[in-house]
Amino acid sequence: LKMRQKLGLFANVRPTFTFPSLIDKSPLKRDRIEGTDLIILRELTGGVYFGERGRKDDGNTAFDTMTYQRFEIERLAKKGFEFAMKRS
């Protein structure tokens, strides 16, 4: 995680599409997945990885926070916009 931060590797990019030759091998119905072509972006250096987590003294309560700074959200949104512009 620290290496990601130092190198500025903040975006997990997951292209998702169907291969026509494999579409009938999917457990999902053909009409639901045929033509799927999208990119999923996920933030990698903040929030879920570096949030505060723990348990309360009562033993019945746990917490796991996801805190993001404005610049973290903006740079991921910008990256998503850049991908969208290249695909249209």
mmCIF file of C-alpha atoms in Angstrom, residues 3-48:
data_model
loop_
_atom_site.group_PDB
_atom_site.id
_atom_site.type_symbol
_atom_site.label_atom_id
_atom_site.label_comp_id
_atom_site.label_asym_id
_atom_site.label_seq_id
_atom_site.Cartn_x
_atom_site.Cartn_y
_atom_site.Cartn_z
ATOM 1 C CA MET A 3 4.441 1.675 -2.542
ATOM 2 C CA ARG A 4 1.161 2.494 -4.320
ATOM 3 C CA GLN A 5 1.045 5.824 -2.538
ATOM 4 C CA LYS A 6 4.676 6.669 -3.315
ATOM 5 C CA LEU A 7 4.296 5.743 -6.980
ATOM 6 C CA GLY A 8 0.941 7.506 -7.329
ATOM 7 C CA LEU A 9 -0.867 4.301 -8.307
ATOM 8 C CA PHE A 10 -4.303 5.351 -7.117
ATOM 9 C CA ALA A 11 -6.673 3.783 -9.675
ATOM 10 C CA ASN A 12 -7.598 0.136 -10.076
ATOM 11 C CA VAL A 13 -8.838 -0.148 -13.669
ATOM 12 C CA ARG A 14 -11.008 -3.163 -14.512
ATOM 13 C CA PRO A 15 -12.228 -3.407 -18.109
ATOM 14 C CA THR A 16 -15.235 -5.703 -18.439
ATOM 15 C CA PHE A 17 -16.516 -7.152 -21.687
ATOM 16 C CA THR A 18 -17.902 -10.351 -23.129
ATOM 17 C CA PHE A 19 -16.154 -12.658 -25.564
ATOM 18 C CA PRO A 20 -18.697 -13.845 -28.145
ATOM 19 C CA SER A 21 -17.085 -17.298 -28.218
ATOM 20 C CA LEU A 22 -17.573 -17.710 -24.446
ATOM 21 C CA ILE A 23 -20.970 -16.103 -23.936
ATOM 22 C CA ASP A 24 -22.802 -19.448 -23.716
ATOM 23 C CA LYS A 25 -20.390 -20.651 -21.003
ATOM 24 C CA SER A 26 -21.560 -17.967 -18.575
ATOM 25 C CA PRO A 27 -24.036 -18.775 -15.793
ATOM 26 C CA LEU A 28 -25.743 -15.475 -16.689
ATOM 27 C CA LYS A 29 -28.354 -15.297 -19.420
ATOM 28 C CA ARG A 30 -27.070 -14.276 -22.828
ATOM 29 C CA ASP A 31 -29.494 -11.337 -23.121
ATOM 30 C CA ARG A 32 -28.191 -9.936 -19.806
ATOM 31 C CA ILE A 33 -24.504 -9.881 -20.709
ATOM 32 C CA GLU A 34 -24.306 -9.759 -24.498
ATOM 33 C CA GLY A 35 -22.514 -6.589 -25.586
ATOM 34 C CA THR A 36 -21.192 -5.771 -22.118
ATOM 35 C CA ASP A 37 -18.343 -3.280 -22.448
ATOM 36 C CA LEU A 38 -17.545 -1.139 -19.433
ATOM 37 C CA ILE A 39 -14.700 -0.033 -17.217
ATOM 38 C CA ILE A 40 -14.854 -0.194 -13.427
ATOM 39 C CA LEU A 41 -12.564 2.180 -11.507
ATOM 40 C CA ARG A 42 -11.686 1.757 -7.848
ATOM 41 C CA GLU A 43 -9.624 4.027 -5.616
ATOM 42 C CA LEU A 44 -6.544 2.273 -4.186
ATOM 43 C CA THR A 45 -4.710 4.573 -1.799
ATOM 44 C CA GLY A 46 -7.253 6.016 0.617
ATOM 45 C CA GLY A 47 -10.474 5.214 2.360
ATOM 46 C CA VAL A 48 -10.910 1.494 2.887
#
